[in-house]
Amino acid sequence: MHEQLLETVETLRSSNYLRLDPSLVARILELEADALEARSGSGILAKLEQTIDQALAAASDS
Amino acid sequence: MRLNKLRFHNFGPFYGDQELDFGEDNGVTIIYGRNNFGKTTLLNSVRWLFVGKFRERTGETRANADLVNRKARKEAPDEPISARVIADLTWKDTDYILTRTVTLDGSRTQVSVDVIRGVDALSREQSQALLQSMIPEDIQQFFLFDAEDLNRYEDLLHHSSAGEELKGAIERILGVPVLKNGVSDLRELSRRHNKIIAKLQTADAAANSAANSLAQLNEVIDRMLEDKQQIEDDIEEATAERERIETELKKSEIARRALEQHRLCEAAYHDAHTGYDNALEAFQLVAPHAWVAVATARLEQELSTIETELTELVKAQRQNDRATLLAELRAEIDATGNCPCCGQPATNADHDPPSSGTDLSEAIATLRHRRNTIQRVLDSSKTAVLRERQSALQTAEMILHDKRTDLREAEEEVEDFGELDHSIADMPNQLNNTKLRLAHLQQDLSVADNSLTDKQQAAHDLGKVVAEQGGEEGQAATRKQQMLTDLEELLDSAIATYRNELKNRVETEATEVFLQMRSNPDFIGLSINDDYGLAILNNDGELEPQRSSGYEHMVALALVAALQRCAPVQAPIFMDMPFARLDPEHKITTLEAMPSVAAQIVLFVHEGEVNHAQATQALGQSLVVERKLLQHSSRHTQITTLEGG
């Protein structure tokens, strides 16, 4: 995963989107980076949705 | 990624089993080889191994069946035969062995890929996926290139379709699609989520009405998405058509140049042949004297002996002549009593008259004849002419050999093109029409995108109204919708920010490498545009409007170096004829800058471009391996160590 890309997104998150969990954002970028070479058949949408649902569940539990 | 070793089996001209070991250390590897010895095949072997394509200079892909060594095929015409490229490499701290094999069995051609990670053999699917991750096909151009292609980077300075494509590839290597795909995927998830929201049951009439409107809007959005997909498909089709026409045009241009080159080579070969015939004829005229060169020492010794003998004989002959004269005078005095010279009475001499010897004149004449003959043979002007004509003949022979090689190469290149398609004449018009169609489609796509964004925003607002009245389920849906929106907005805003940061970084890194290569002190750096095109910055603050092809080359190399430094994908760089366009001074400065372009660089050069002494001086410890290509025949090139290397 590209370090600079992560840094850029994290800087923006920490200034404008504090309600988003940094680990959720990092995970989404990681999933997108992994799916970059083979988009079709990667199940990226399902993986993203699952990650987001898990983050929402964790937030409501806490 | 670090490449440790490449191995070849009957691949292209590399007959049998051969290998290229890159040693233990990172740095620069140089492979020296004359034209047509297999440098470009080595470059392509890496491309073929990773992405399964062997790219010809025309831009076309060579058929897999044509990759198998012809000598090996000839030796076993009825048996299955394979060509193979194997790479031993280290990637992300793990050792891999990658193998791509093409097997010919009668009329069947089969290609297979095998990957061993550590000691585990991966499945076919895993192997393919791994190769894609190591060097993805659309960014391989930044690792494997023919330096003659470097002028493509000029397209980035002028807004063009080729420039757009290259810009896309640059953004790809720098990771921008991670954000773009993220935005697109999150938008799709929002759309799906809105469909779920539209089905929420609420007690509120207004919310129910909003849910109905949302359901209808979702259907509209679905249709708009279908339309958008159709436009994207049309764009893909038109782009492929444009590429096909451009390839054909490029091929015809290359073919035209190849034919012209062939014509010039034929004329040059004819001239060289005439020169050789003339030199041969001139040599043959003096050739009968060629034996002199062998007998010179012996003849010179003989001449010296004759000269000594002749001197002695002449001396003796003179004494004889004097004695004879005196005897004749004495006889006359004896007969007349008077001196025959003055007529005075002569008295008897007290001493005996000298006795005359044998007549030596015949012996002297013989010796003189022999001496003259030898002198004629040894005539220095003739041996000089002989040597001169022999040297001229050798030169003419070398020229003839070179011109014959050039002609053979030109013939092979012309053969590659086969018959030229005469429909080529209409292709510029077809290209313009396709470009026009593409421009319209891009416009349609932009309009469709904007409309879609508006509708999606409206759907999002309606969804909010519905979800707020949807009880607990509705609240959960609202939270999810909010999270999806936040994530989408975050990634969307990151695209522009990240692009700006990348451009600044690419500009800084490229400038650093460029300053190592340039010799003109007025050029103080590089300036990047929105398409990643780099212009030279003069010390008067202006951008250089024109630059030489050599400087184009250096700027392109600086960009490649900057991309390597900024990209998450790191791999060795392979360059074919990287110095061909540079003058001697810039060859050295560029060579010196090579270690800062990438950790591992492999250069394919001919010794007229750069030689061992220059490489050693410019690179020092960074020059890790040197190899030379030796051609036994056009079907058999061998990778050998470099003498003195």
Short mmCIF file of C-alpha atoms in Angstrom, two decimals, chain B residues 52-499:
data_model
loop_
_atom_site.label_atom_id
_atom_site.label_comp_id
_atom_site.label_asym_id
_atom_site.label_seq_id
_atom_site.Cartn_x
_atom_site.Cartn_y
_atom_site.Cartn_z
CA GLY B 52 2.98 -12.91 -21.56
CA LYS B 53 3.71 -10.56 -24.44
CA PHE B 54 6.71 -10.18 -26.74
CA ARG B 55 6.38 -6.71 -28.25
CA GLU B 56 7.83 -6.04 -31.69
CA ARG B 57 9.17 -2.58 -32.57
CA THR B 58 6.08 -2.15 -34.74
CA GLY B 59 3.99 -2.36 -31.56
CA GLU B 60 2.62 -5.75 -32.53
CA THR B 61 2.88 -8.86 -30.39
CA ARG B 62 5.02 -11.74 -31.64
CA ALA B 63 3.26 -15.10 -31.75
CA ASN B 64 4.31 -17.47 -28.97
CA ALA B 65 5.21 -20.16 -31.51
CA ASP B 66 7.82 -17.83 -33.02
CA LEU B 67 9.66 -17.55 -29.71
CA VAL B 68 11.13 -21.04 -29.90
CA ASN B 69 14.74 -21.17 -31.10
CA ARG B 70 14.87 -22.10 -34.79
CA LYS B 71 18.05 -24.11 -34.54
CA ALA B 72 16.53 -26.28 -31.81
CA ARG B 73 13.36 -26.71 -33.90
CA LYS B 74 15.39 -27.77 -36.88
CA GLU B 75 17.32 -30.33 -34.85
CA ALA B 76 14.14 -32.11 -33.73
CA PRO B 77 11.48 -31.27 -36.31
CA ASP B 78 9.10 -34.06 -35.31
CA GLU B 79 9.32 -33.79 -31.55
CA PRO B 80 7.56 -31.46 -29.08
CA ILE B 81 9.88 -28.59 -28.25
CA SER B 82 9.78 -25.87 -25.61
CA ALA B 83 11.17 -22.40 -25.03
CA ARG B 84 11.34 -21.13 -21.48
CA VAL B 85 12.24 -18.07 -19.45
CA ILE B 86 12.85 -18.48 -15.73
CA ALA B 87 13.39 -15.71 -13.19
CA ASP B 88 14.81 -16.17 -9.71
CA LEU B 89 13.71 -13.14 -7.72
CA THR B 90 12.98 -11.74 -4.31
CA TRP B 91 9.74 -9.87 -3.72
CA LYS B 92 8.49 -8.58 -0.39
CA ASP B 93 11.26 -10.54 1.39
CA THR B 94 10.22 -13.85 -0.17
CA ASP B 95 12.07 -15.84 -2.84
CA TYR B 96 10.21 -16.79 -5.99
CA ILE B 97 10.98 -18.80 -9.09
CA LEU B 98 8.79 -17.78 -12.04
CA THR B 99 8.70 -19.84 -15.21
CA ARG B 100 6.84 -19.20 -18.44
CA THR B 101 7.04 -21.94 -21.04
CA VAL B 102 5.80 -22.22 -24.60
CA THR B 103 5.61 -25.73 -26.04
CA LEU B 104 5.16 -26.57 -29.69
CA ASP B 105 3.69 -29.98 -30.39
CA GLY B 106 2.83 -30.37 -34.05
CA SER B 107 0.40 -27.58 -34.82
CA ARG B 108 -0.45 -27.05 -31.14
CA THR B 109 1.09 -24.22 -29.12
CA GLN B 110 0.72 -24.28 -25.37
CA VAL B 111 1.84 -21.67 -22.85
CA SER B 112 2.12 -22.33 -19.13
CA VAL B 113 3.13 -20.29 -16.11
CA ASP B 114 4.57 -21.79 -12.94
CA VAL B 115 5.44 -19.98 -9.75
CA ILE B 116 7.27 -21.40 -6.77
CA ARG B 117 7.04 -19.27 -3.64
CA GLY B 118 9.74 -20.35 -1.21
CA VAL B 119 9.32 -24.10 -1.63
CA ASP B 120 5.60 -24.09 -2.47
CA ALA B 121 4.29 -24.40 -5.99
CA LEU B 122 1.33 -22.07 -6.57
CA SER B 123 -1.80 -22.96 -8.52
CA ARG B 124 -2.26 -21.62 -12.04
CA GLU B 125 -4.71 -18.93 -10.86
CA GLN B 126 -2.47 -17.92 -7.96
CA SER B 127 0.51 -17.74 -10.32
CA GLN B 128 -1.32 -15.48 -12.78
CA ALA B 129 -2.56 -13.19 -10.00
CA LEU B 130 0.92 -12.96 -8.50
CA LEU B 131 2.54 -12.00 -11.81
CA GLN B 132 -0.10 -9.28 -12.26
CA SER B 133 0.70 -7.88 -8.82
CA MET B 134 4.45 -7.89 -9.33
CA ILE B 135 4.46 -5.92 -12.57
CA PRO B 136 0.92 -5.07 -13.73
CA GLU B 137 0.61 -5.03 -17.51
CA ASP B 138 -0.42 -1.40 -17.83
CA ILE B 139 2.59 -0.15 -15.91
CA GLN B 140 5.24 -2.51 -17.29
CA GLN B 141 6.16 0.28 -19.72
CA PHE B 142 7.87 2.09 -16.83
CA PHE B 143 10.17 -0.86 -16.16
CA LEU B 144 10.79 -2.37 -19.58
CA PHE B 145 11.45 -0.05 -22.42
CA ASP B 146 13.15 0.55 -25.64
CA ALA B 147 14.78 3.94 -25.15
CA GLU B 148 13.58 4.92 -28.62
CA ASP B 149 10.10 4.94 -27.06
CA LEU B 150 11.13 7.62 -24.60
CA ASN B 151 9.94 10.34 -26.97
CA ARG B 152 6.41 9.17 -26.11
CA TYR B 153 6.78 11.18 -22.92
CA GLU B 154 6.69 14.32 -25.06
CA ASP B 155 2.98 13.56 -25.53
CA LEU B 156 2.46 14.60 -21.91
CA LEU B 157 3.39 18.16 -22.82
CA HIS B 158 0.66 18.49 -25.43
CA HIS B 159 -2.88 17.47 -24.66
CA SER B 160 -3.45 14.41 -26.82
CA SER B 161 -5.07 11.00 -26.66
CA ALA B 162 -1.66 9.33 -26.39
CA GLY B 163 -0.78 11.73 -23.58
CA GLU B 164 -4.06 10.94 -21.80
CA GLU B 165 -3.30 7.24 -21.99
CA LEU B 166 0.19 7.74 -20.62
CA LYS B 167 -1.11 10.01 -17.88
CA GLY B 168 -3.54 7.24 -16.92
CA ALA B 169 -0.66 4.76 -16.71
CA ILE B 170 1.39 7.19 -14.60
CA GLU B 171 -1.49 7.69 -12.20
CA ARG B 172 -1.90 3.95 -12.16
CA ILE B 173 1.69 3.39 -11.04
CA LEU B 174 1.32 6.12 -8.43
CA GLY B 175 -1.83 4.57 -6.94
CA VAL B 176 -4.50 7.18 -7.89
CA PRO B 177 -6.98 4.47 -9.05
CA VAL B 178 -7.14 3.20 -5.47
CA LEU B 179 -8.99 6.42 -4.61
CA LYS B 180 -10.97 6.63 -7.84
CA ASN B 181 -12.18 3.05 -7.58
CA GLY B 182 -12.98 3.64 -3.92
CA VAL B 183 -15.24 6.57 -4.81
CA SER B 184 -16.95 4.59 -7.53
CA ASP B 185 -17.48 1.53 -5.31
CA LEU B 186 -18.82 3.56 -2.41
CA ARG B 187 -21.22 5.32 -4.76
CA GLU B 188 -22.47 1.95 -5.95
CA LEU B 189 -22.95 0.79 -2.37
CA SER B 190 -24.94 3.98 -1.67
CA ARG B 191 -27.15 3.28 -4.65
CA ARG B 192 -27.83 -0.24 -3.46
CA HIS B 193 -28.45 1.00 0.05
CA ASN B 194 -30.99 3.51 -1.24
CA LYS B 195 -32.95 0.66 -2.75
CA ILE B 196 -33.13 -0.97 0.67
CA ILE B 197 -34.20 2.32 2.23
CA ALA B 198 -36.96 2.73 -0.37
CA LYS B 199 -38.48 -0.52 0.86
CA LEU B 200 -38.61 0.59 4.51
CA GLN B 201 -42.14 0.60 5.95
CA THR B 202 -43.03 3.80 7.79
CA ALA B 203 -46.17 5.06 9.51
CA ASP B 204 -45.59 8.53 8.13
CA ALA B 205 -47.48 9.35 4.90
CA ALA B 206 -44.89 11.90 3.76
CA ALA B 207 -42.13 9.37 4.34
CA ASN B 208 -44.07 6.74 2.41
CA SER B 209 -44.54 9.16 -0.45
CA ALA B 210 -40.81 9.92 -0.33
CA ALA B 211 -40.14 6.17 -0.37
CA ASN B 212 -42.25 5.80 -3.50
CA SER B 213 -40.44 8.71 -5.14
CA LEU B 214 -37.13 7.18 -4.09
CA ALA B 215 -38.10 3.84 -5.62
CA GLN B 216 -38.95 5.59 -8.90
CA LEU B 217 -35.78 7.65 -8.75
CA ASN B 218 -33.77 4.49 -8.15
CA GLU B 219 -35.24 3.03 -11.32
CA VAL B 220 -34.28 6.18 -13.22
CA ILE B 221 -30.78 5.96 -11.80
CA ASP B 222 -30.56 2.29 -12.86
CA ARG B 223 -31.50 3.23 -16.41
CA MET B 224 -29.04 6.11 -16.39
CA LEU B 225 -26.35 3.78 -15.20
CA GLU B 226 -27.16 1.39 -18.05
CA ASP B 227 -26.90 4.30 -20.51
CA LYS B 228 -23.64 5.36 -18.94
CA GLN B 229 -22.32 1.83 -19.21
CA GLN B 230 -23.29 1.82 -22.90
CA ILE B 231 -21.35 5.06 -23.45
CA GLU B 232 -18.35 3.60 -21.62
CA ASP B 233 -18.52 0.47 -23.79
CA ASP B 234 -18.67 2.67 -26.90
CA ILE B 235 -15.67 4.62 -25.65
CA GLU B 236 -13.76 1.40 -25.08
CA GLU B 237 -14.64 0.22 -28.57
CA ALA B 238 -13.69 3.55 -30.17
CA THR B 239 -10.45 3.65 -28.19
CA ALA B 240 -9.56 0.15 -29.41
CA GLU B 241 -10.37 1.25 -32.96
CA ARG B 242 -8.18 4.34 -32.58
CA GLU B 243 -5.32 2.21 -31.24
CA ARG B 244 -5.73 -0.24 -34.11
CA ILE B 245 -5.55 2.55 -36.69
CA GLU B 246 -2.62 4.20 -34.93
CA THR B 247 -0.77 0.87 -34.82
CA GLU B 248 -1.43 0.33 -38.53
CA LEU B 249 -0.24 3.82 -39.33
CA LYS B 250 2.82 3.39 -37.17
CA LYS B 251 3.49 0.05 -38.81
CA SER B 252 3.15 1.56 -42.27
CA GLU B 253 5.47 4.41 -41.29
CA ILE B 254 8.00 1.95 -39.89
CA ALA B 255 7.58 -0.22 -42.99
CA ARG B 256 8.14 2.80 -45.21
CA ARG B 257 11.28 3.64 -43.25
CA ALA B 258 12.39 -0.01 -43.34
CA LEU B 259 11.94 -0.13 -47.11
CA GLU B 260 13.89 3.10 -47.48
CA GLN B 261 16.58 1.72 -45.19
CA HIS B 262 16.63 -1.48 -47.24
CA ARG B 263 17.07 0.54 -50.43
CA LEU B 264 19.95 2.50 -48.87
CA CYS B 265 21.54 -0.69 -47.56
CA GLU B 266 21.27 -2.29 -50.98
CA ALA B 267 22.96 0.72 -52.60
CA ALA B 268 25.64 0.79 -49.90
CA TYR B 269 26.21 -2.96 -50.33
CA HIS B 270 26.48 -2.53 -54.09
CA ASP B 271 29.04 0.29 -53.64
CA ALA B 272 30.96 -1.78 -51.12
CA HIS B 273 30.97 -4.71 -53.53
CA THR B 274 32.31 -2.53 -56.33
CA GLY B 275 34.96 -1.17 -53.96
CA TYR B 276 35.92 -4.69 -52.99
CA ASP B 277 36.13 -5.85 -56.62
CA ASN B 278 38.36 -2.89 -57.49
CA ALA B 279 40.60 -3.49 -54.49
CA LEU B 280 40.83 -7.18 -55.36
CA GLU B 281 41.75 -6.44 -58.96
CA ALA B 282 44.39 -3.92 -57.89
CA PHE B 283 45.82 -6.43 -55.46
CA GLN B 284 45.87 -9.21 -58.04
CA LEU B 285 48.02 -7.03 -60.32
CA VAL B 286 50.77 -6.91 -57.73
CA ALA B 287 50.07 -10.31 -56.23
CA PRO B 288 52.75 -12.12 -58.36
CA HIS B 289 55.26 -10.17 -56.29
CA ALA B 290 53.77 -11.36 -53.10
CA TRP B 291 56.44 -14.06 -52.68
CA VAL B 292 59.02 -11.26 -52.37
CA ALA B 293 57.76 -10.48 -48.94
CA VAL B 294 58.69 -14.02 -47.88
CA ALA B 295 62.11 -14.04 -49.63
CA THR B 296 63.17 -10.49 -48.84
CA ALA B 297 65.64 -11.33 -46.04
CA ARG B 298 67.33 -14.07 -48.06
CA LEU B 299 67.54 -11.87 -51.17
CA GLU B 300 68.98 -8.96 -49.23
CA GLN B 301 71.69 -11.26 -47.85
CA GLU B 302 72.40 -12.57 -51.34
CA LEU B 303 72.58 -9.02 -52.69
CA SER B 304 75.08 -8.08 -50.02
CA THR B 305 77.27 -11.11 -50.89
CA ILE B 306 77.10 -10.25 -54.59
CA GLU B 307 78.03 -6.62 -53.91
CA THR B 308 81.11 -7.72 -51.92
CA GLU B 309 82.11 -10.26 -54.53
CA LEU B 310 81.54 -7.73 -57.29
CA THR B 311 83.73 -5.12 -55.57
CA GLU B 312 86.52 -7.67 -55.28
CA LEU B 313 86.19 -8.75 -58.88
CA VAL B 314 86.10 -5.17 -60.20
CA LYS B 315 89.21 -4.40 -58.19
CA ALA B 316 90.97 -7.48 -59.55
CA GLN B 317 89.81 -6.67 -63.05
CA ARG B 318 91.27 -3.16 -62.76
CA GLN B 319 94.62 -4.63 -61.70
CA ASN B 320 94.44 -7.01 -64.64
CA ASP B 321 93.72 -4.17 -67.02
CA ARG B 322 96.67 -2.17 -65.68
CA ALA B 323 99.02 -5.17 -65.98
CA THR B 324 97.87 -5.84 -69.53
CA LEU B 325 98.44 -2.20 -70.50
CA LEU B 326 101.93 -2.20 -68.99
CA ALA B 327 102.78 -5.47 -70.79
CA GLU B 328 101.71 -3.99 -74.10
CA LEU B 329 103.85 -0.85 -73.51
CA ARG B 330 106.85 -3.01 -72.64
CA ALA B 331 106.46 -5.09 -75.72
CA GLU B 332 106.37 -2.01 -77.91
CA ILE B 333 109.44 -0.50 -76.19
CA ASP B 334 111.20 -3.81 -76.66
CA ALA B 335 110.32 -3.79 -80.34
CA THR B 336 111.00 -0.12 -81.20
CA GLY B 337 113.34 1.08 -78.47
CA ASN B 338 111.16 4.14 -78.15
CA CYS B 339 108.38 5.03 -75.75
CA PRO B 340 104.99 4.60 -77.54
CA CYS B 341 103.65 7.57 -75.63
CA CYS B 342 106.32 10.28 -76.16
CA GLY B 343 108.48 8.73 -78.91
CA GLN B 344 111.74 9.25 -76.91
CA PRO B 345 114.29 6.47 -76.75
CA ALA B 346 113.49 4.19 -73.87
CA THR B 347 115.91 2.34 -71.68
CA ASN B 348 115.35 -1.16 -70.39
CA ALA B 349 113.46 -1.29 -67.21
CA ASP B 350 115.14 -2.79 -64.23
CA HIS B 351 112.15 -4.76 -63.03
CA ASP B 352 110.00 -7.44 -64.53
CA PRO B 353 106.83 -6.31 -66.21
CA PRO B 354 103.62 -7.07 -64.20
CA SER B 355 101.91 -10.24 -65.28
CA SER B 356 98.29 -9.91 -66.52
CA GLY B 357 95.57 -12.16 -64.83
CA THR B 358 92.51 -13.93 -66.17
CA ASP B 359 89.86 -11.82 -67.85
CA LEU B 360 87.11 -11.25 -65.23
CA SER B 361 84.71 -9.20 -67.29
CA GLU B 362 82.39 -12.11 -67.97
CA ALA B 363 82.18 -13.00 -64.28
CA ILE B 364 81.55 -9.34 -63.42
CA ALA B 365 78.82 -9.09 -66.03
CA THR B 366 77.15 -12.20 -64.63
CA LEU B 367 77.28 -10.86 -61.10
CA ARG B 368 75.97 -7.47 -62.20
CA HIS B 369 73.10 -9.16 -63.96
CA ARG B 370 72.23 -11.10 -60.82
CA ARG B 371 72.55 -7.98 -58.67
CA ASN B 372 70.27 -5.97 -60.96
CA THR B 373 67.70 -8.73 -61.02
CA ILE B 374 67.61 -8.97 -57.23
CA GLN B 375 67.45 -5.19 -56.92
CA ARG B 376 64.51 -5.08 -59.28
CA VAL B 377 62.72 -7.71 -57.21
CA LEU B 378 63.45 -5.88 -54.03
CA ASP B 379 62.35 -2.59 -55.48
CA SER B 380 60.93 -0.88 -52.40
CA SER B 381 58.17 0.91 -54.30
CA LYS B 382 56.67 -2.42 -55.37
CA THR B 383 56.55 -3.92 -51.86
CA ALA B 384 55.02 -0.69 -50.57
CA VAL B 385 52.34 -0.88 -53.25
CA LEU B 386 51.76 -4.51 -52.37
CA ARG B 387 51.31 -3.66 -48.71
CA GLU B 388 49.10 -0.71 -49.54
CA ARG B 389 46.85 -2.75 -51.81
CA GLN B 390 46.68 -5.58 -49.34
CA SER B 391 45.54 -3.16 -46.64
CA ALA B 392 43.01 -1.58 -49.02
CA LEU B 393 41.66 -5.03 -49.83
CA GLN B 394 41.27 -5.88 -46.15
CA THR B 395 39.44 -2.61 -45.51
CA ALA B 396 37.17 -3.19 -48.50
CA GLU B 397 36.49 -6.70 -47.22
CA MET B 398 35.48 -5.37 -43.78
CA ILE B 399 33.25 -2.72 -45.29
CA LEU B 400 31.64 -5.35 -47.50
CA HIS B 401 31.04 -7.59 -44.48
CA ASP B 402 29.43 -4.74 -42.51
CA LYS B 403 27.25 -3.70 -45.42
CA ARG B 404 26.24 -7.31 -45.99
CA THR B 405 25.22 -7.57 -42.31
CA ASP B 406 23.29 -4.28 -42.55
CA LEU B 407 21.55 -5.50 -45.67
CA ARG B 408 20.65 -8.82 -44.07
CA GLU B 409 19.16 -7.01 -41.07
CA ALA B 410 17.25 -4.65 -43.35
CA GLU B 411 15.95 -7.62 -45.33
CA GLU B 412 14.76 -9.35 -42.16
CA GLU B 413 13.01 -6.19 -41.05
CA VAL B 414 11.29 -5.79 -44.40
CA GLU B 415 10.23 -9.45 -44.30
CA ASP B 416 8.55 -8.80 -40.92
CA PHE B 417 6.08 -6.43 -42.54
CA GLY B 418 5.03 -8.68 -45.36
CA GLU B 419 2.69 -7.11 -47.84
CA LEU B 420 1.62 -3.58 -46.99
CA ASP B 421 -2.10 -3.03 -46.84
CA HIS B 422 -3.06 -0.58 -49.55
CA SER B 423 -6.10 0.57 -47.58
CA ILE B 424 -3.59 2.47 -45.44
CA ALA B 425 -4.14 5.57 -47.56
CA ASP B 426 -7.58 6.13 -46.05
CA MET B 427 -6.43 5.57 -42.49
CA PRO B 428 -5.68 9.20 -41.53
CA ASN B 429 -9.35 10.01 -42.33
CA GLN B 430 -10.56 7.02 -40.36
CA LEU B 431 -8.37 8.11 -37.45
CA ASN B 432 -9.81 11.63 -37.48
CA ASN B 433 -13.37 10.30 -37.55
CA THR B 434 -12.68 7.94 -34.69
CA LYS B 435 -11.09 10.72 -32.65
CA LEU B 436 -14.10 12.92 -33.31
CA ARG B 437 -16.44 10.14 -32.24
CA LEU B 438 -14.40 9.62 -29.09
CA ALA B 439 -14.56 13.31 -28.25
CA HIS B 440 -18.37 13.25 -28.61
CA LEU B 441 -18.63 10.14 -26.48
CA GLN B 442 -16.46 11.72 -23.78
CA GLN B 443 -18.78 14.71 -23.82
CA ASP B 444 -21.82 12.42 -23.52
CA LEU B 445 -20.18 10.64 -20.63
CA SER B 446 -19.50 13.89 -18.84
CA VAL B 447 -23.16 14.96 -19.26
CA ALA B 448 -24.35 11.54 -18.09
CA ASP B 449 -22.05 11.74 -15.06
CA ASN B 450 -23.33 15.15 -14.04
CA SER B 451 -26.99 14.10 -14.40
CA LEU B 452 -26.29 10.95 -12.48
CA THR B 453 -24.60 12.85 -9.66
CA ASP B 454 -27.66 15.16 -9.41
CA LYS B 455 -30.05 12.22 -9.33
CA GLN B 456 -27.95 10.37 -6.80
CA GLN B 457 -27.87 13.45 -4.58
CA ALA B 458 -31.65 13.69 -4.85
CA ALA B 459 -31.96 9.98 -4.03
CA HIS B 460 -29.68 10.46 -1.07
CA ASP B 461 -31.86 13.32 0.26
CA LEU B 462 -35.04 11.32 -0.24
CA GLY B 463 -33.47 8.34 1.45
CA LYS B 464 -32.71 10.49 4.46
CA VAL B 465 -36.35 11.56 4.75
CA VAL B 466 -37.51 7.96 4.52
CA ALA B 467 -34.91 6.57 6.92
CA GLU B 468 -35.59 9.22 9.56
CA GLN B 469 -39.14 7.92 9.81
CA GLY B 470 -38.19 4.26 9.61
CA GLY B 471 -37.78 3.56 13.30
CA GLU B 472 -34.76 1.66 14.55
CA GLU B 473 -34.16 0.07 11.19
CA GLY B 474 -34.36 3.49 9.60
CA GLN B 475 -31.83 4.93 12.04
CA ALA B 476 -29.39 2.14 11.27
CA ALA B 477 -29.93 2.79 7.58
CA THR B 478 -29.30 6.51 8.10
CA ARG B 479 -26.05 5.82 9.92
CA LYS B 480 -24.89 3.55 7.15
CA GLN B 481 -25.88 6.05 4.50
CA GLN B 482 -24.00 8.77 6.36
CA MET B 483 -20.90 6.61 6.63
CA LEU B 484 -21.01 5.75 2.94
CA THR B 485 -21.39 9.42 2.07
CA ASP B 486 -18.57 10.48 4.37
CA LEU B 487 -16.23 7.84 2.98
CA GLU B 488 -17.08 8.74 -0.60
CA GLU B 489 -16.54 12.46 0.03
CA LEU B 490 -13.28 11.81 1.86
CA LEU B 491 -11.82 9.71 -0.95
CA ASP B 492 -13.16 12.10 -3.57
CA SER B 493 -11.49 15.11 -1.97
CA ALA B 494 -8.31 13.07 -1.47
CA ILE B 495 -7.95 12.54 -5.23
CA ALA B 496 -7.16 16.18 -5.99
CA THR B 497 -4.97 16.60 -2.91
CA TYR B 498 -3.03 13.42 -3.61
CA ARG B 499 -2.54 14.37 -7.26
#
